Structures are given as structure tokens and as C-alpha cells.
Amino acid sequence: MFLSVFEMFKVGIGPSSSHTMGPMVAAARFLDMMRASPFQFAGVRASLHGSLAFTGVGHATDRATILGLAGFVPDTYAQDKAEATLVALAKDHTLHPEGLPSLHFDPKTDLTFDYDTHLTGHANGMILMATDAQGDVILRQVFYSIGGGFVMTEEELAAGKATDEGAPVPYPFKSAAEMLEMSTNSGKSIAAMKRANEVSRGTPESLSAGTGRLWQVMNDCLERGLSTDGTLPGGLNVKRRAKDIHDKLQAERGMNLNAPHTINDWMAVYAMAVNEENAAGGQVVTAPTNGAAGVLPATLRYYLDNVPGSSESQIEDFLLTAAAIGGLVKYNASISGAEAGCQAEVGSAAAMAAAGLCAVMGGTPQQIENAAEIALEHHLGMTCDPVRGLVQVPCIERNGLGAIKAVSAASLALRGDGTHLVPLDACIETMRQTGADMSEKYKETSLGGLAVNVPNC
């Protein structure tokens, strides 16, 4: 099993990796299918199902699908060009994707939120269709957005778990137990094994440049969040708070009366800054998802700003270690809130961040595995119940608390020798089982929990 650091962490746009980025990626894949087809196409249609339907408006799933069918992809998304495309579409009901003829598409009739038809593969399902000049469907594909911006076709999902079809890698661990065994046998750290796997598919230079860009985008997002105020879009009128809190924290620096727990406010405000940017549709990095995008950069920023002896040269090891843990969670359970609740998103992010922090603070592979387990264990059962389907309440604050838990988990693990009762593999399996047992009301449908008990208008 190999999942690249650049699959675990992807540059994209807010507010959701599964509900915004995934549909856009699916639409781009469908355009490729159309380009490879011998048929002559005249139009396209789309229907959204399950969680993509129930919370699609709040997650801008309709907008993302339309832009994907117009040829946009998350990694190179340009806001101004996207807005111009939507304005033109409203006038002429025509899309102009590269390499295809002009395609008729009227958002009012050709994009459907289907709340009744359940697609069995995953809670995040969508059907994309292409039509001929008579309006008959001549190409149809079911896609599933399975979390973190990952997309699979109906056929790919039915064939089994997502498989890696590339060249063999030196350390193909698919469980934490295998990871620790390989580390012991090779004498390599988790980051070193992950680096060897990445380099076997690329070069040291591409790895360094790629991880450098990931952190740059993460930190730029964080800084934008710390310097921007106002009200978030979507109708809840949620006020951005990160800038105000950050300004107050900076004003308090150097004062003798600061309580020690103020450091928690710093971690929380870093995470909240990222997730406020995500909620506003800004550029973020999935870590492992958009809804949990603030946990890891907040933890890494905490390390760089507050830990004695910290160094930016350790950022790559942090990200590689975190990606190794995230890959285990995705392969053996889920990182999708629509599939397993927020335990799969913020819980996974906290486990990844705790592992990364433990690694750069000198933790052994056993301590790193312990740190990830502690962080994930104490998110088990967490529901995904966003008010009005927006990635705002409780998501933004939840990232702050996830970062605090990640740092606490790493610290506890470093106080021990790595031996502990609950293996990470058992915790991941427990999370999978809990997600399977969880009511659909609490899995990103906004049909239960805070979403129905808090006034949302």
C-alpha cells in the first residue's frame, strides 16, 4: 500500500474537499472520458445524491460541479476566471471546456439535487451524463467523492479498496504494525521510510519542492486568516474571529500576568484562521480534508514558533510522518465525514498532526504510533453535524480543539517509552466500526445534532 504525501495533502479550494473539490475533480475526469469517446456531444447534465444533495448548497457542490464541467480543477483554480464563467453561463447556458464542442447546460434544469435516490457505493455520490443533439444521454458515469478530494468511479469502488498500481515501493506498509516492524528491521524512522517510498516514484528534488509548496500554501492560508475580518458567506452571519483574537494575543505578549494556558489560544487561533479561509472558499491544503485543514498547520506552526530548537528543515519530516499515518487511516477506515462522521476528519487530522509533532521532537517510531493513537482515540464517536451544511459551526472551533489535542497527545507519548495498551490499528478499526454504526443523521447530512438544534437562519 502506497499513498503519496501529495495525495494525502492536496492544494485546493474551500469549503470542502469531499463536497467541493471532489465533485470538481469528478467533473474533470468525466470531461476526459468525453474527450476519449467517439460520440458527438451537445450537452451535459449532473445529479447529486446522498450527502452531496443534503448539504450540497452549503458546501458549494453545485458551483463546483458546474465549474468542473467547464474545465476548472482545484489545483489551478482561478477565482476571477471562475466568476466570469458563471456569469457567462447564466446568460447563454453554454459551457466551453477545452478539447470539446460547446455544451448546453442550464443549471436550473440540468443540475439536480436528488434527495430520494440512494447510490449504494458511498454517501457522496453523483451521476454525470453527456447528451447528443436530441438531448438523449449517450454517456453516463457514477462517481463517488470518498473524502479528502479523492474520487472513484462506480466500477473502481466495486473492484475493492483503492489500489496502488504503480511500481513497487521499498516500504509498502498497510498497517501500523507493519510500519513499526519495517522500521525496526530497517533501522529507519517513519519519515525516512516514507521518503524512500516517495523518491522511488520521483526524485529527492521533486519531493523537497513539493513539500515546500505544501507548507507555503498552508502557512499563507493561515496568515490570510489572521489578517482578515468580516462575516463568512452562507447566511449564518458567522463573524470571523481569528484576526481579533490574534491581535489581542499579540498585544498581550511580554506581559507578566499571562496564564500558561494562553498557549492553547495560540494553537486554536492558528487553526481557526485556516478554517475561516476555507469557509470563505479560499485556497487551502487538504490535511487530510478541507473540513479538518486547520489542525495540522496549526500544530506545525506551534512547533516552529514555540518549541526550543525547532527548525524549518524538519517540516518535510513532519509532513511525511503525518502522511504515513493519514494513509493508514484512509486505507483501513475513512477520512470522510459523510462516511464516518467528524472522527474521520478532525480525528484523523489530529492523529496525523500528533505523529508529525512527535517525530520532529525526537520521538521514536513507537512513540509516534502512540501519539497518533492517543489523538485518534479521543475523537472516537465525534459526529459531523454542520449547521445549514456550512463548514463553519462547529467545524472552525473544532479544528482549534483538534490542534490542542494533537499537541497534548504528542507530549503524552513523548513522556512514555512507546508501550501502550491500545494499538493504533485497533483504534483505526474502532473508528471504522463506529462510523458504520453511526446514524446517517450525524454523517454530514445536517439532519441531526447541532444542525437541527441550533437556529440556522
CSV table of C-alpha atoms in Angstrom, one decimal:
chain,number,residue,atom,x,y,z
A,1,MET,CA,0.0,0.0,0.0
A,2,PHE,CA,1.4,3.4,-1.0
A,3,LEU,CA,-0.4,6.7,-0.8
A,4,SER,CA,1.8,9.7,-1.7
A,5,VAL,CA,2.2,12.7,0.5
A,6,PHE,CA,0.9,14.7,-2.5
A,7,GLU,CA,-2.3,12.6,-2.5
A,8,MET,CA,-2.8,13.0,1.3
A,9,PHE,CA,-2.1,16.7,1.1
A,10,LYS,CA,-3.6,18.4,-2.0
A,11,VAL,CA,-3.8,22.1,-2.8
A,12,GLY,CA,-7.4,23.0,-3.4
A,13,ILE,CA,-10.2,25.4,-2.6
A,14,GLY,CA,-12.8,25.6,0.2
A,15,PRO,CA,-15.1,24.9,1.7
A,16,SER,CA,-15.0,21.1,1.4
A,17,SER,CA,-12.6,18.5,0.0
A,18,SER,CA,-15.3,15.9,-0.5
A,19,HIS,CA,-18.2,18.2,-1.4
A,20,THR,CA,-16.3,20.9,-3.4
A,21,MET,CA,-13.0,19.6,-4.6
A,22,GLY,CA,-14.3,16.0,-5.2
A,23,PRO,CA,-17.2,17.0,-7.5
A,24,MET,CA,-14.9,19.3,-9.4
A,25,VAL,CA,-12.3,16.5,-9.9
A,26,ALA,CA,-15.1,14.1,-10.9
A,27,ALA,CA,-16.3,16.5,-13.5
A,28,ALA,CA,-12.8,16.9,-14.9
A,29,ARG,CA,-12.5,13.1,-15.1
A,30,PHE,CA,-15.8,13.0,-16.9
A,31,LEU,CA,-14.6,15.6,-19.5
A,32,ASP,CA,-11.6,13.3,-20.1
A,33,MET,CA,-14.0,10.4,-20.7
A,34,MET,CA,-15.9,12.6,-23.2
A,35,ARG,CA,-12.7,13.6,-25.0
A,36,ALA,CA,-11.8,9.9,-25.4
A,37,SER,CA,-15.2,8.9,-26.6
A,38,PRO,CA,-16.1,8.6,-30.4
A,39,PHE,CA,-19.6,10.2,-29.7
A,40,GLN,CA,-20.5,13.7,-30.7
A,41,PHE,CA,-21.8,15.6,-27.6
A,42,ALA,CA,-24.1,18.5,-27.4
A,43,GLY,CA,-24.8,18.9,-23.6
A,44,VAL,CA,-24.1,17.7,-20.1
A,45,ARG,CA,-26.2,17.0,-17.0
A,46,ALA,CA,-25.5,16.2,-13.4
A,47,SER,CA,-27.4,14.8,-10.4
A,48,LEU,CA,-26.2,14.9,-6.8
A,49,HIS,CA,-27.1,12.2,-4.2
A,50,GLY,CA,-26.8,11.5,-0.5
A,51,SER,CA,-24.7,13.9,1.4
A,52,LEU,CA,-23.8,15.8,-1.8
A,53,ALA,CA,-27.5,16.6,-2.1
A,54,PHE,CA,-28.4,17.2,1.5
A,55,THR,CA,-25.5,19.6,2.2
A,56,GLY,CA,-24.5,20.5,-1.3
A,57,VAL,CA,-25.7,24.1,-1.3
A,58,GLY,CA,-23.8,24.9,1.9
A,59,HIS,CA,-20.7,23.2,0.5
A,60,ALA,CA,-21.0,24.9,-2.9
A,61,THR,CA,-21.2,21.4,-4.6
A,62,ASP,CA,-23.4,22.8,-7.3
A,63,ARG,CA,-21.0,25.5,-8.1
A,64,ALA,CA,-18.0,23.2,-8.0
A,65,THR,CA,-19.7,20.7,-10.3
A,66,ILE,CA,-20.5,23.4,-12.9
A,67,LEU,CA,-17.0,24.8,-12.8
A,68,GLY,CA,-15.6,21.3,-13.1
A,69,LEU,CA,-17.7,20.7,-16.2
A,70,ALA,CA,-16.3,24.0,-17.5
A,71,GLY,CA,-12.8,22.7,-17.2
A,72,PHE,CA,-11.7,24.0,-13.8
A,73,VAL,CA,-9.6,21.9,-11.4
A,74,PRO,CA,-8.8,22.6,-7.7
A,75,ASP,CA,-5.0,22.9,-8.0
A,76,THR,CA,-5.1,25.7,-10.6
A,77,TYR,CA,-8.4,27.2,-9.7
A,78,ALA,CA,-8.6,30.9,-10.6
A,79,GLN,CA,-11.3,32.9,-8.8
A,80,ASP,CA,-11.8,35.7,-11.3
A,81,LYS,CA,-12.0,33.4,-14.3
A,82,ALA,CA,-14.5,31.1,-12.4
A,83,GLU,CA,-16.7,34.1,-11.7
A,84,ALA,CA,-16.6,35.2,-15.3
A,85,THR,CA,-17.5,31.7,-16.4
A,86,LEU,CA,-20.6,31.5,-14.1
A,87,VAL,CA,-21.8,35.0,-15.3
A,88,ALA,CA,-21.5,33.9,-19.0
A,89,LEU,CA,-23.2,30.6,-18.2
A,90,ALA,CA,-26.2,32.4,-16.7
A,91,LYS,CA,-26.7,34.3,-20.0
A,92,ASP,CA,-26.1,31.6,-22.7
A,93,HIS,CA,-26.4,28.3,-20.8
A,94,THR,CA,-23.3,27.0,-22.6
A,95,LEU,CA,-20.0,25.6,-21.3
A,96,HIS,CA,-16.8,25.6,-23.3
A,97,PRO,CA,-14.4,23.0,-21.9
A,98,GLU,CA,-11.1,22.7,-23.8
A,99,GLY,CA,-11.0,19.9,-26.4
A,100,LEU,CA,-14.8,19.5,-26.6
A,101,PRO,CA,-17.6,21.3,-28.5
A,102,SER,CA,-19.7,23.9,-26.8
A,103,LEU,CA,-22.0,22.1,-24.4
A,104,HIS,CA,-25.5,23.1,-23.4
A,105,PHE,CA,-26.0,23.3,-19.7
A,106,ASP,CA,-28.8,25.1,-17.8
A,107,PRO,CA,-28.1,24.9,-14.0
A,108,LYS,CA,-31.8,25.2,-13.3
A,109,THR,CA,-32.7,22.1,-15.3
A,110,ASP,CA,-29.5,20.2,-15.9
A,111,LEU,CA,-28.2,20.0,-12.3
A,112,THR,CA,-30.4,18.1,-9.9
A,113,PHE,CA,-30.3,17.7,-6.1
A,114,ASP,CA,-31.7,14.2,-5.8
A,115,TYR,CA,-32.7,13.6,-2.1
A,116,ASP,CA,-34.5,10.4,-2.8
A,117,THR,CA,-32.3,8.2,-4.9
A,118,HIS,CA,-29.6,6.5,-2.8
A,119,LEU,CA,-26.4,5.4,-4.6
A,120,THR,CA,-25.1,2.4,-2.7
A,121,GLY,CA,-21.3,2.9,-3.1
A,122,HIS,CA,-20.8,5.9,-0.8
A,123,ALA,CA,-22.7,8.7,0.9
A,124,ASN,CA,-21.2,11.2,-1.5
A,125,GLY,CA,-22.5,10.1,-4.9
A,126,MET,CA,-23.1,11.9,-8.2
A,127,ILE,CA,-24.1,11.0,-11.7
A,128,LEU,CA,-22.6,12.8,-14.7
A,129,MET,CA,-24.2,12.5,-18.1
A,130,ALA,CA,-23.5,13.7,-21.6
A,131,THR,CA,-26.2,14.1,-24.2
A,132,ASP,CA,-26.4,14.2,-28.0
A,133,ALA,CA,-28.1,16.9,-30.1
A,134,GLN,CA,-31.6,15.4,-29.4
A,135,GLY,CA,-31.0,15.5,-25.6
A,136,ASP,CA,-30.6,11.8,-25.2
A,137,VAL,CA,-28.0,10.5,-22.7
A,138,ILE,CA,-25.2,8.8,-24.6
A,139,LEU,CA,-22.5,8.7,-21.9
A,140,ARG,CA,-23.2,8.2,-18.1
A,141,GLN,CA,-20.9,7.7,-15.2
A,142,VAL,CA,-21.4,7.4,-11.5
A,143,PHE,CA,-18.7,8.9,-9.3
A,144,TYR,CA,-18.1,8.8,-5.6
A,145,SER,CA,-16.3,11.5,-3.7
A,146,ILE,CA,-14.8,9.4,-0.9
A,147,GLY,CA,-13.1,12.1,1.2
A,148,GLY,CA,-10.1,14.3,1.0
A,149,GLY,CA,-10.6,15.2,-2.6
A,150,PHE,CA,-10.3,11.5,-3.7
A,151,VAL,CA,-12.7,10.4,-6.4
A,152,MET,CA,-13.6,6.9,-7.6
A,153,THR,CA,-15.9,5.7,-10.3
A,154,GLU,CA,-18.7,3.2,-9.5
A,155,GLU,CA,-16.6,0.5,-11.2
A,156,GLU,CA,-13.4,1.4,-9.3
A,157,LEU,CA,-15.2,1.3,-6.0
A,158,ALA,CA,-16.9,-2.0,-6.8
A,159,ALA,CA,-13.5,-3.6,-7.6
A,160,GLY,CA,-12.4,-3.2,-4.0
A,161,LYS,CA,-10.3,-0.7,-2.0
A,162,ALA,CA,-8.4,1.9,-3.8
A,163,THR,CA,-5.3,0.2,-5.1
A,164,ASP,CA,-1.9,1.4,-5.9
A,165,GLU,CA,-0.9,0.3,-9.4
A,166,GLY,CA,2.5,2.0,-9.6
A,167,ALA,CA,5.9,0.5,-9.3
A,168,PRO,CA,6.8,-1.3,-6.0
A,169,VAL,CA,8.0,0.9,-3.2
A,170,PRO,CA,10.6,-0.1,-0.6
A,171,TYR,CA,8.3,0.0,2.4
A,172,PRO,CA,4.7,-0.9,1.4
A,173,PHE,CA,3.2,-1.0,4.9
A,174,LYS,CA,-0.6,-1.1,5.1
A,175,SER,CA,-0.9,-1.2,8.9
A,176,ALA,CA,0.8,0.4,11.9
A,177,ALA,CA,2.1,-3.0,13.0
A,178,GLU,CA,3.8,-3.5,9.6
A,179,MET,CA,5.1,0.1,9.7
A,180,LEU,CA,6.7,-0.5,13.1
A,181,GLU,CA,8.1,-3.9,12.1
A,182,MET,CA,9.7,-2.4,8.9
A,183,SER,CA,11.1,0.5,10.9
A,184,THR,CA,12.7,-1.9,13.4
A,185,ASN,CA,14.1,-4.2,10.7
A,186,SER,CA,15.5,-1.4,8.6
A,187,GLY,CA,16.6,1.0,11.4
A,188,LYS,CA,14.8,3.8,9.6
A,189,SER,CA,12.4,6.3,11.0
A,190,ILE,CA,8.8,6.5,9.7
A,191,ALA,CA,9.7,9.7,7.8
A,192,ALA,CA,12.8,8.0,6.3
A,193,MET,CA,10.7,5.0,5.1
A,194,LYS,CA,8.1,7.4,3.7
A,195,ARG,CA,10.8,9.4,2.0
A,196,ALA,CA,12.3,6.3,0.4
A,197,ASN,CA,8.8,5.4,-0.9
A,198,GLU,CA,8.3,8.9,-2.4
A,199,VAL,CA,11.7,9.0,-4.0
A,200,SER,CA,11.2,5.6,-5.6
A,201,ARG,CA,8.4,7.2,-7.6
A,202,GLY,CA,10.1,10.6,-8.1
A,203,THR,CA,13.2,12.4,-7.1
A,204,PRO,CA,14.5,14.0,-3.9
A,205,GLU,CA,14.3,17.4,-5.6
A,206,SER,CA,10.6,17.0,-6.5
A,207,LEU,CA,9.8,15.8,-3.0
A,208,SER,CA,11.6,18.7,-1.4
A,209,ALA,CA,9.9,21.2,-3.8
A,210,GLY,CA,6.5,19.7,-3.4
A,211,THR,CA,6.5,19.6,0.4
A,212,GLY,CA,7.9,23.1,0.4
A,213,ARG,CA,5.0,24.3,-1.6
A,214,LEU,CA,2.5,22.4,0.6
A,215,TRP,CA,3.8,24.2,3.7
A,216,GLN,CA,3.9,27.6,1.8
A,217,VAL,CA,0.2,27.3,0.8
A,218,MET,CA,-0.7,26.1,4.3
A,219,ASN,CA,1.1,29.0,6.0
A,220,ASP,CA,-0.1,31.6,3.5
A,221,CYS,CA,-3.6,30.5,4.2
A,222,LEU,CA,-3.0,30.7,7.9
A,223,GLU,CA,-1.6,34.2,7.6
A,224,ARG,CA,-4.5,35.4,5.4
A,225,GLY,CA,-6.9,34.1,8.1
A,226,LEU,CA,-5.1,36.0,10.8
A,227,SER,CA,-5.3,39.3,8.9
A,228,THR,CA,-8.8,39.1,7.5
A,229,ASP,CA,-12.0,40.1,9.4
A,230,GLY,CA,-15.7,40.4,8.3
A,231,THR,CA,-18.5,37.9,8.0
A,232,LEU,CA,-18.3,34.5,6.4
A,233,PRO,CA,-20.6,33.7,3.5
A,234,GLY,CA,-23.6,31.3,3.6
A,235,GLY,CA,-26.3,33.1,5.6
A,236,LEU,CA,-25.4,32.2,9.2
A,237,ASN,CA,-23.6,35.5,9.6
A,238,VAL,CA,-20.7,33.9,11.4
A,239,LYS,CA,-18.2,36.5,12.3
A,240,ARG,CA,-14.5,35.9,11.6
A,241,ARG,CA,-12.7,35.8,14.9
A,242,ALA,CA,-9.2,34.8,14.2
A,243,LYS,CA,-7.9,38.3,13.4
A,244,ASP,CA,-9.4,39.8,16.6
A,245,ILE,CA,-8.1,37.0,18.8
A,246,HIS,CA,-4.7,37.1,17.2
A,247,ASP,CA,-4.4,40.9,17.6
A,248,LYS,CA,-5.3,40.5,21.3
A,249,LEU,CA,-2.7,37.7,21.8
A,250,GLN,CA,0.0,39.8,20.2
A,251,ALA,CA,-0.9,42.8,22.4
A,252,GLU,CA,-0.5,40.6,25.5
A,253,ARG,CA,2.9,39.3,24.6
A,254,GLY,CA,5.6,40.2,27.1
A,255,MET,CA,3.0,40.8,29.9
A,256,ASN,CA,3.9,39.1,33.2
A,257,LEU,CA,0.3,38.1,34.0
A,258,ASN,CA,-0.3,35.7,31.1
A,259,ALA,CA,-1.7,32.4,32.2
A,260,PRO,CA,0.1,29.3,30.9
A,261,HIS,CA,-3.0,28.0,29.1
A,262,THR,CA,-2.8,31.0,26.8
A,263,ILE,CA,-0.7,28.8,24.5
A,264,ASN,CA,-3.9,27.0,23.8
A,265,ASP,CA,-5.4,30.2,22.4
A,266,TRP,CA,-2.4,30.5,20.0
A,267,MET,CA,-3.0,26.9,18.7
A,268,ALA,CA,-6.7,27.5,18.4
A,269,VAL,CA,-6.4,30.8,16.6
A,270,TYR,CA,-3.9,29.3,14.0
A,271,ALA,CA,-6.4,26.5,13.2
A,272,MET,CA,-9.4,28.9,13.2
A,273,ALA,CA,-7.6,31.2,10.8
A,274,VAL,CA,-7.2,28.4,8.3
A,275,ASN,CA,-10.7,27.2,8.6
A,276,GLU,CA,-12.2,30.6,8.3
A,277,GLU,CA,-10.3,30.9,5.0
A,278,ASN,CA,-11.7,27.5,4.0
A,279,ALA,CA,-15.2,28.6,4.8
A,280,ALA,CA,-14.8,31.7,2.7
A,281,GLY,CA,-13.8,29.5,-0.3
A,282,GLY,CA,-10.1,30.3,-0.2
A,283,GLN,CA,-7.1,28.3,-1.2
A,284,VAL,CA,-6.2,25.6,1.4
A,285,VAL,CA,-4.4,22.2,1.6
A,286,THR,CA,-6.4,19.1,2.4
A,287,ALA,CA,-5.0,17.8,5.7
A,288,PRO,CA,-6.5,15.2,5.2
A,289,THR,CA,-9.7,17.1,4.3
A,290,ASN,CA,-10.8,20.7,4.0
A,291,GLY,CA,-13.1,20.4,7.0
A,292,ALA,CA,-10.0,19.4,9.1
A,293,ALA,CA,-7.5,21.6,7.2
A,294,GLY,CA,-6.5,23.7,10.2
A,295,VAL,CA,-5.3,21.1,12.6
A,296,LEU,CA,-2.0,20.1,11.0
A,297,PRO,CA,-0.8,23.6,10.0
A,298,ALA,CA,-1.7,25.0,13.4
A,299,THR,CA,0.3,22.2,15.1
A,300,LEU,CA,3.3,22.7,12.8
A,301,ARG,CA,3.2,26.5,13.3
A,302,TYR,CA,3.0,25.8,17.1
A,303,TYR,CA,6.2,23.7,16.7
A,304,LEU,CA,8.0,26.4,14.7
A,305,ASP,CA,7.0,29.3,16.9
A,306,ASN,CA,7.2,27.8,20.4
A,307,VAL,CA,9.4,24.7,20.6
A,308,PRO,CA,13.0,25.3,21.5
A,309,GLY,CA,15.3,24.0,18.9
A,310,SER,CA,12.6,23.9,16.2
A,311,SER,CA,13.8,24.1,12.6
A,312,GLU,CA,12.1,24.6,9.2
A,313,SER,CA,14.4,21.8,8.0
A,314,GLN,CA,12.1,19.4,9.9
A,315,ILE,CA,9.0,20.4,8.0
A,316,GLU,CA,9.4,17.7,5.5
A,317,ASP,CA,9.8,15.0,8.2
A,318,PHE,CA,6.6,16.4,9.9
A,319,LEU,CA,4.6,16.1,6.7
A,320,LEU,CA,6.0,12.7,5.7
A,321,THR,CA,5.2,11.2,9.1
A,322,ALA,CA,1.7,12.8,9.1
A,323,ALA,CA,1.1,11.4,5.6
A,324,ALA,CA,2.1,7.9,6.7
A,325,ILE,CA,-0.5,7.9,9.5
A,326,GLY,CA,-3.1,9.5,7.3
A,327,GLY,CA,-2.6,6.8,4.7
A,328,LEU,CA,-3.2,4.1,7.2
A,329,VAL,CA,-6.4,5.7,8.4
A,330,LYS,CA,-7.7,6.2,4.8
A,331,TYR,CA,-6.7,2.7,3.7
A,332,ASN,CA,-8.2,0.9,6.8
A,333,ALA,CA,-11.1,3.1,7.7
A,334,SER,CA,-12.1,6.5,6.3
A,335,ILE,CA,-11.3,10.2,6.2
A,336,SER,CA,-14.8,11.1,5.0
A,337,GLY,CA,-17.2,12.9,7.3
A,338,ALA,CA,-20.1,11.7,5.2
A,339,GLU,CA,-19.0,8.1,5.7
A,340,ALA,CA,-17.8,8.0,9.3
A,341,GLY,CA,-18.5,11.4,11.0
A,342,CYS,CA,-16.1,14.0,12.1
A,343,GLN,CA,-14.0,11.4,13.9
A,344,ALA,CA,-12.8,10.6,10.4
A,345,GLU,CA,-11.9,14.2,9.6
A,346,VAL,CA,-10.7,16.1,12.6
A,347,GLY,CA,-9.9,12.9,14.4
A,348,SER,CA,-7.6,11.7,11.6
A,349,ALA,CA,-6.1,15.2,11.3
A,350,ALA,CA,-5.3,15.2,15.0
A,351,ALA,CA,-3.7,11.8,14.7
A,352,MET,CA,-1.6,12.9,11.8
A,353,ALA,CA,-0.5,16.2,13.4
A,354,ALA,CA,0.3,14.4,16.7
A,355,ALA,CA,2.5,11.9,14.9
A,356,GLY,CA,4.3,14.7,12.9
A,357,LEU,CA,4.9,16.7,16.0
A,358,CYS,CA,6.2,13.7,18.0
A,359,ALA,CA,8.6,12.9,15.1
A,360,VAL,CA,10.2,16.3,14.9
A,361,MET,CA,10.5,16.4,18.6
A,362,GLY,CA,12.7,13.3,18.6
A,363,GLY,CA,10.1,10.6,19.2
A,364,THR,CA,10.8,7.0,18.4
A,365,PRO,CA,8.5,5.2,15.9
A,366,GLN,CA,6.8,3.6,18.8
A,367,GLN,CA,6.2,6.9,20.5
A,368,ILE,CA,4.9,8.3,17.2
A,369,GLU,CA,2.4,5.5,16.8
A,370,ASN,CA,1.3,6.1,20.4
A,371,ALA,CA,0.8,9.8,19.8
A,372,ALA,CA,-1.4,9.1,16.7
A,373,GLU,CA,-3.4,6.6,18.7
A,374,ILE,CA,-4.0,8.9,21.6
A,375,ALA,CA,-5.2,11.7,19.4
A,376,LEU,CA,-7.5,9.5,17.3
A,377,GLU,CA,-8.8,7.6,20.4
A,378,HIS,CA,-10.1,10.8,21.9
A,379,HIS,CA,-12.1,11.8,18.9
A,380,LEU,CA,-13.9,8.5,18.5
A,381,GLY,CA,-17.6,8.9,18.1
A,382,MET,CA,-17.5,12.5,17.0
A,383,THR,CA,-20.4,13.3,14.7
A,384,CYS,CA,-20.4,15.6,11.6
A,385,ASP,CA,-23.5,17.9,12.0
A,386,PRO,CA,-22.7,21.2,10.3
A,387,VAL,CA,-25.3,23.9,10.8
A,388,ARG,CA,-27.0,24.6,7.5
A,389,GLY,CA,-24.5,22.3,5.8
A,390,LEU,CA,-21.8,25.0,6.1
A,391,VAL,CA,-18.2,24.2,7.1
A,392,GLN,CA,-18.4,26.8,9.9
A,393,VAL,CA,-20.3,25.7,13.0
A,394,PRO,CA,-19.0,23.6,14.8
A,395,CYS,CA,-16.2,23.0,12.3
A,396,ILE,CA,-14.0,26.1,12.7
A,397,GLU,CA,-13.6,25.8,16.5
A,398,ARG,CA,-13.4,22.0,16.3
A,399,ASN,CA,-10.1,22.4,14.4
A,400,GLY,CA,-8.7,24.5,17.1
A,401,LEU,CA,-9.5,21.9,19.7
A,402,GLY,CA,-8.2,19.2,17.4
A,403,ALA,CA,-4.8,21.0,17.3
A,404,ILE,CA,-4.7,21.3,21.1
A,405,LYS,CA,-5.4,17.6,21.4
A,406,ALA,CA,-2.7,16.8,18.8
A,407,VAL,CA,-0.1,18.7,20.8
A,408,SER,CA,-1.2,17.1,24.1
A,409,ALA,CA,-1.2,13.6,22.5
A,410,ALA,CA,2.4,14.1,21.2
A,411,SER,CA,3.5,15.4,24.6
A,412,LEU,CA,2.0,12.5,26.5
A,413,ALA,CA,3.6,10.0,24.1
A,414,LEU,CA,7.0,11.6,24.5
A,415,ARG,CA,6.7,11.2,28.3
A,416,GLY,CA,6.4,7.4,27.8
A,417,ASP,CA,8.5,4.8,26.1
A,418,GLY,CA,6.1,3.9,23.3
A,419,THR,CA,4.4,1.0,25.0
A,420,HIS,CA,0.7,1.3,25.5
A,421,LEU,CA,-2.5,-0.8,25.7
A,422,VAL,CA,-4.4,0.2,22.6
A,423,PRO,CA,-2.6,-0.2,19.2
A,424,LEU,CA,-3.2,2.4,16.6
A,425,ASP,CA,-4.5,-0.4,14.3
A,426,ALA,CA,-7.2,-1.3,16.8
A,427,CYS,CA,-8.1,2.4,17.2
A,428,ILE,CA,-8.5,2.8,13.4
A,429,GLU,CA,-10.6,-0.3,13.2
A,430,THR,CA,-12.8,1.0,16.1
A,431,MET,CA,-13.2,4.3,14.2
A,432,ARG,CA,-14.3,2.3,11.1
A,433,GLN,CA,-16.8,0.3,13.1
A,434,THR,CA,-18.1,3.3,14.9
A,435,GLY,CA,-18.6,5.1,11.6
A,436,ALA,CA,-20.5,2.1,10.2
A,437,ASP,CA,-22.8,2.1,13.2
A,438,MET,CA,-23.4,5.8,13.3
A,439,SER,CA,-26.8,7.1,12.3
A,440,GLU,CA,-26.8,8.8,8.9
A,441,LYS,CA,-28.2,11.9,10.7
A,442,TYR,CA,-24.8,12.5,12.1
A,443,LYS,CA,-22.7,12.0,8.9
A,444,GLU,CA,-22.7,15.3,7.1
A,445,THR,CA,-26.4,15.4,6.2
A,446,SER,CA,-27.3,18.2,8.6
A,447,LEU,CA,-30.3,16.1,9.6
A,448,GLY,CA,-29.3,15.7,13.3
A,449,GLY,CA,-27.2,17.1,16.1
A,450,LEU,CA,-26.3,20.8,16.2
A,451,ALA,CA,-27.7,21.2,12.7
A,452,VAL,CA,-31.3,20.8,13.9
A,453,ASN,CA,-30.9,22.1,17.4
A,454,VAL,CA,-29.4,25.5,16.6
A,455,PRO,CA,-31.4,28.2,14.8
A,456,ASN,CA,-29.8,28.5,11.3
A,457,CYS,CA,-31.4,31.5,9.8
